[in-house]
One Martini backbone bead per residue (centre of mass of N, CA, C, O) as a GRO file, in nm:
protein
  240
    1UNK     BB    1  10.967  11.890  10.192
    2UNK     BB    2  11.055  12.013  10.495
    3UNK     BB    3  11.344  12.057  10.661
    4UNK     BB    4  11.205  11.854  10.921
    5UNK     BB    5  11.123  11.610  10.719
    6UNK     BB    6  11.424  11.560  10.605
    7UNK     BB    7  11.589  11.519  10.864
    8UNK     BB    8  11.405  11.308  10.992
    9UNK     BB    9  11.447  11.087  10.743
   10UNK     BB   10  11.741  11.134  10.777
   11UNK     BB   11  11.768  10.959  11.040
   12UNK     BB   12  11.619  10.682  10.957
   13UNK     BB   13  11.795  10.594  10.712
   14UNK     BB   14  12.025  10.594  10.863
   15UNK     BB   15  11.947  10.375  11.109
   16UNK     BB   16  11.872  10.187  10.845
   17UNK     BB   17  12.127  10.115  10.713
   18UNK     BB   18  12.291  10.061  10.959
   19UNK     BB   19  12.165   9.791  11.005
   20UNK     BB   20  12.149   9.647  10.717
   21UNK     BB   21  12.452   9.616  10.736
   22UNK     BB   22  12.401   9.474  11.052
   23UNK     BB   23  12.222   9.235  10.905
   24UNK     BB   24  12.046   9.285  10.645
   25UNK     BB   25  11.845   9.471  10.771
   26UNK     BB   26  11.612   9.776  10.881
   27UNK     BB   27  11.505   9.999  10.665
   28UNK     BB   28  11.170   9.933  10.612
   29UNK     BB   29  11.104   9.965  10.887
   30UNK     BB   30  11.258  10.200  11.028
   31UNK     BB   31  11.140  10.446  10.781
   32UNK     BB   32  10.855  10.325  10.638
   33UNK     BB   33  10.643  10.467  10.841
   34UNK     BB   34  10.760  10.721  10.824
   35UNK     BB   35  10.799  10.803  10.507
   36UNK     BB   36  10.489  10.737  10.430
   37UNK     BB   37  10.413  11.055  10.603
   38UNK     BB   38  10.586  11.239  10.489
   39UNK     BB   39  10.620  11.063  10.215
   40UNK     BB   40  10.394  10.866  10.001
   41UNK     BB   41  10.627  10.811   9.727
   42UNK     BB   42  10.825  10.647   9.866
   43UNK     BB   43  10.634  10.403   9.939
   44UNK     BB   44  10.881  10.210   9.759
   45UNK     BB   45  11.079  10.282   9.529
   46UNK     BB   46  11.290  10.440   9.702
   47UNK     BB   47  11.331  10.271   9.889
   48UNK     BB   48  11.491  10.070   9.749
   49UNK     BB   49  11.664  10.229   9.633
   50UNK     BB   50  11.806  10.354   9.870
   51UNK     BB   51  11.882  10.007   9.958
   52UNK     BB   52  12.048   9.944   9.721
   53UNK     BB   53  12.330  10.054   9.837
   54UNK     BB   54  12.331   9.782  10.059
   55UNK     BB   55  12.298   9.564   9.901
   56UNK     BB   56  12.608   9.605   9.726
   57UNK     BB   57  12.773   9.565   9.992
   58UNK     BB   58  12.674   9.346  10.061
   59UNK     BB   59  12.696   9.161   9.771
   60UNK     BB   60  13.031   9.185   9.828
   61UNK     BB   61  13.092   9.169  10.123
   62UNK     BB   62  12.925   8.807  10.130
   63UNK     BB   63  12.949   8.629   9.858
   64UNK     BB   64  13.072   8.371   9.992
   65UNK     BB   65  12.822   8.273  10.101
   66UNK     BB   66  12.659   8.230   9.890
   67UNK     BB   67  12.300   8.100   9.784
   68UNK     BB   68  12.275   8.027   9.523
   69UNK     BB   69  12.000   7.762   9.485
   70UNK     BB   70  11.776   7.977   9.678
   71UNK     BB   71  11.837   8.176   9.440
   72UNK     BB   72  11.695   8.042   9.245
   73UNK     BB   73  11.420   7.954   9.408
   74UNK     BB   74  11.321   8.285   9.432
   75UNK     BB   75  11.326   8.424   9.190
   76UNK     BB   76  11.080   8.206   9.067
   77UNK     BB   77  10.907   8.301   9.308
   78UNK     BB   78  10.863   8.610   9.264
   79UNK     BB   79  10.608   8.636   9.045
   80UNK     BB   80  10.380   8.583   9.278
   81UNK     BB   81  10.469   8.852   9.455
   82UNK     BB   82  10.423   9.101   9.211
   83UNK     BB   83  10.155   9.032   9.128
   84UNK     BB   84  10.017   9.111   9.417
   85UNK     BB   85  10.143   9.362   9.511
   86UNK     BB   86  10.054   9.544   9.257
   87UNK     BB   87   9.735   9.510   9.301
   88UNK     BB   88   9.737   9.640   9.517
   89UNK     BB   89   9.884   9.920   9.518
   90UNK     BB   90   9.659  10.032   9.311
   91UNK     BB   91   9.443  10.064   9.531
   92UNK     BB   92   9.546  10.198   9.698
   93UNK     BB   93   9.596  10.475   9.949
   94UNK     BB   94   9.794  10.657  10.141
   95UNK     BB   95   9.648  10.546  10.396
   96UNK     BB   96   9.613  10.280  10.344
   97UNK     BB   97   9.943  10.232  10.282
   98UNK     BB   98   9.995  10.317  10.597
   99UNK     BB   99   9.869  10.108  10.717
  100UNK     BB  100   9.992   9.848  10.570
  101UNK     BB  101  10.242   9.898  10.689
  102UNK     BB  102  10.227   9.900  10.984
  103UNK     BB  103  10.105   9.633  10.982
  104UNK     BB  104  10.337   9.514  10.825
  105UNK     BB  105  10.542   9.519  11.073
  106UNK     BB  106  10.420   9.441  11.297
  107UNK     BB  107  10.410   9.127  11.186
  108UNK     BB  108  10.697   9.108  11.118
  109UNK     BB  109  10.751   9.192  11.398
  110UNK     BB  110  10.555   8.904  11.557
  111UNK     BB  111  10.766   8.701  11.445
  112UNK     BB  112  11.043   8.758  11.528
  113UNK     BB  113  10.990   8.759  11.790
  114UNK     BB  114  10.863   8.445  11.808
  115UNK     BB  115  11.042   8.233  11.608
  116UNK     BB  116  10.931   8.126  11.388
  117UNK     BB  117  10.896   7.802  11.197
  118UNK     BB  118  10.992   7.701  10.902
  119UNK     BB  119  10.980   7.512  10.715
  120UNK     BB  120  11.279   7.349  10.536
  121UNK     BB  121  11.373   7.416  10.244
  122UNK     BB  122  11.266   7.421   9.916
  123UNK     BB  123  10.974   7.511  10.053
  124UNK     BB  124  11.113   7.787  10.132
  125UNK     BB  125  11.252   7.941   9.934
  126UNK     BB  126  10.982   8.011   9.778
  127UNK     BB  127  10.827   8.097  10.018
  128UNK     BB  128  11.072   8.335  10.010
  129UNK     BB  129  10.990   8.450   9.699
  130UNK     BB  130  10.724   8.556   9.734
  131UNK     BB  131  10.687   8.718  10.021
  132UNK     BB  132  10.884   8.906   9.950
  133UNK     BB  133  10.788   9.026   9.682
  134UNK     BB  134  10.502   9.137   9.807
  135UNK     BB  135  10.650   9.294  10.107
  136UNK     BB  136  10.848   9.503   9.847
  137UNK     BB  137  10.584   9.578   9.624
  138UNK     BB  138  10.395   9.771   9.894
  139UNK     BB  139  10.650   9.849  10.173
  140UNK     BB  140  10.953   9.746  10.115
  141UNK     BB  141  10.967   9.472  10.349
  142UNK     BB  142  11.160   9.238  10.340
  143UNK     BB  143  11.337   9.095  10.552
  144UNK     BB  144  11.126   8.936  10.747
  145UNK     BB  145  11.041   8.720  10.519
  146UNK     BB  146  11.309   8.608  10.490
  147UNK     BB  147  11.433   8.547  10.788
  148UNK     BB  148  11.209   8.331  10.879
  149UNK     BB  149  11.287   8.196  10.670
  150UNK     BB  150  11.640   8.234  10.727
  151UNK     BB  151  11.716   8.157  11.063
  152UNK     BB  152  11.934   7.894  10.992
  153UNK     BB  153  12.120   8.093  10.881
  154UNK     BB  154  12.388   8.251  10.826
  155UNK     BB  155  12.447   8.580  10.799
  156UNK     BB  156  12.603   8.575  10.570
  157UNK     BB  157  12.408   8.469  10.390
  158UNK     BB  158  12.144   8.634  10.450
  159UNK     BB  159  12.288   8.908  10.318
  160UNK     BB  160  12.393   8.812  10.042
  161UNK     BB  161  12.105   8.632   9.927
  162UNK     BB  162  11.923   8.924  10.025
  163UNK     BB  163  12.060   9.123   9.851
  164UNK     BB  164  12.070   9.001   9.581
  165UNK     BB  165  11.817   8.973   9.572
  166UNK     BB  166  11.681   9.250   9.571
  167UNK     BB  167  11.845   9.382   9.308
  168UNK     BB  168  11.666   9.233   9.110
  169UNK     BB  169  11.338   9.291   9.300
  170UNK     BB  170  11.391   9.613   9.294
  171UNK     BB  171  11.425   9.650   8.955
  172UNK     BB  172  11.177   9.584   8.941
  173UNK     BB  173  10.949   9.712   9.049
  174UNK     BB  174  11.083   9.990   8.942
  175UNK     BB  175  11.008   9.971   8.662
  176UNK     BB  176  10.678   9.897   8.707
  177UNK     BB  177  10.610  10.156   8.839
  178UNK     BB  178  10.692  10.311   8.612
  179UNK     BB  179  10.506  10.223   8.405
  180UNK     BB  180  10.264  10.329   8.609
  181UNK     BB  181  10.363  10.566   8.683
  182UNK     BB  182  10.511  10.539   9.026
  183UNK     BB  183  10.762  10.624   8.925
  184UNK     BB  184  10.964  10.973   8.890
  185UNK     BB  185  11.111  11.182   8.940
  186UNK     BB  186  10.999  11.295   9.222
  187UNK     BB  187  11.151  10.988   9.345
  188UNK     BB  188  11.438  11.038   9.186
  189UNK     BB  189  11.479  11.256   9.417
  190UNK     BB  190  11.417  11.190   9.643
  191UNK     BB  191  11.630  10.891   9.623
  192UNK     BB  192  11.855  11.096   9.650
  193UNK     BB  193  11.815  11.295   9.870
  194UNK     BB  194  11.885  11.020  10.075
  195UNK     BB  195  12.161  10.903  10.007
  196UNK     BB  196  12.364  11.038  10.252
  197UNK     BB  197  12.236  10.920  10.464
  198UNK     BB  198  12.352  10.626  10.406
  199UNK     BB  199  12.607  10.709  10.408
  200UNK     BB  200  12.613  10.742  10.693
  201UNK     BB  201  12.479  10.451  10.802
  202UNK     BB  202  12.727  10.248  10.732
  203UNK     BB  203  12.946  10.299  10.930
  204UNK     BB  204  12.736  10.278  11.192
  205UNK     BB  205  12.716   9.957  11.116
  206UNK     BB  206  13.038   9.864  11.111
  207UNK     BB  207  13.033   9.962  11.416
  208UNK     BB  208  12.814   9.793  11.530
  209UNK     BB  209  12.854   9.460  11.457
  210UNK     BB  210  13.061   9.411  11.700
  211UNK     BB  211  12.867   9.493  11.942
  212UNK     BB  212  12.501   9.423  11.893
  213UNK     BB  213  12.547   9.123  11.843
  214UNK     BB  214  12.249   8.963  11.862
  215UNK     BB  215  11.973   8.960  12.094
  216UNK     BB  216  11.972   9.232  12.107
  217UNK     BB  217  11.996   9.366  11.861
  218UNK     BB  218  11.703   9.236  11.779
  219UNK     BB  219  11.534   9.393  12.006
  220UNK     BB  220  11.593   9.681  11.910
  221UNK     BB  221  11.483   9.702  11.623
  222UNK     BB  222  11.239   9.600  11.693
  223UNK     BB  223  11.124   9.838  11.868
  224UNK     BB  224  11.172  10.025  11.705
  225UNK     BB  225  10.964   9.928  11.456
  226UNK     BB  226  10.701   9.917  11.698
  227UNK     BB  227  10.701  10.209  11.728
  228UNK     BB  228  10.681  10.337  11.497
  229UNK     BB  229  10.447  10.184  11.357
  230UNK     BB  230  10.247  10.277  11.602
  231UNK     BB  231  10.268  10.592  11.514
  232UNK     BB  232  10.120  10.548  11.256
  233UNK     BB  233   9.882  10.427  11.280
  234UNK     BB  234   9.739  10.607  11.526
  235UNK     BB  235   9.742  10.869  11.304
  236UNK     BB  236   9.547  10.770  11.110
  237UNK     BB  237   9.340  10.713  11.295
  238UNK     BB  238   9.244  10.951  11.370
  239UNK     BB  239   9.303  11.144  11.125
  240UNK     BB  240   9.027  10.946  10.985
   0.00000   0.00000   0.00000
């Protein structure tokens, strides 16, 4: 990774970190499509690693709003998504992974933009757990799938529960990648190298939260994510 590529990656990671600190998601949406082109090995392992710091912050800050019963059901269903995601990840080439991540981000943005509302209740919790584990293991994009099933929750409850879920599931995914040989020293140093960008993004998120909360900010995030994914997808198709 060149200096220019690192600075570009750091910029998107900082933006993703600030967004996730503000609304509980956004790192994978904003930074993922760019990182997977600059350094394909950044997704999903290092991406999940650097997002862990934001998840820890959200889990602690909003711990009083944690939805513990829903979290237990989601964790029970997570292994189903993990198995499917790991199987797909092991079968994809770098180019196929970049295309898959971009398409997944665009699909997730479309679902968010059109306001799909699935049934609520225990079945939705199990679906959120399996679907989020799958999307996290393939593309390090947990937020949109989770939000589809928890869009009716209070913001603090979504932030706290998703963050706690990802602290557990993200650790399992990284461990599995290490066993498979897909997360080693290279990925570890890549994640550590981008942590300063996360640190820069967290204060930005605290500043943004009271200023851009609500539908306006949500649409800005979706627009940035969709633009990023579209650029990456076009680049991969043209260069293919």
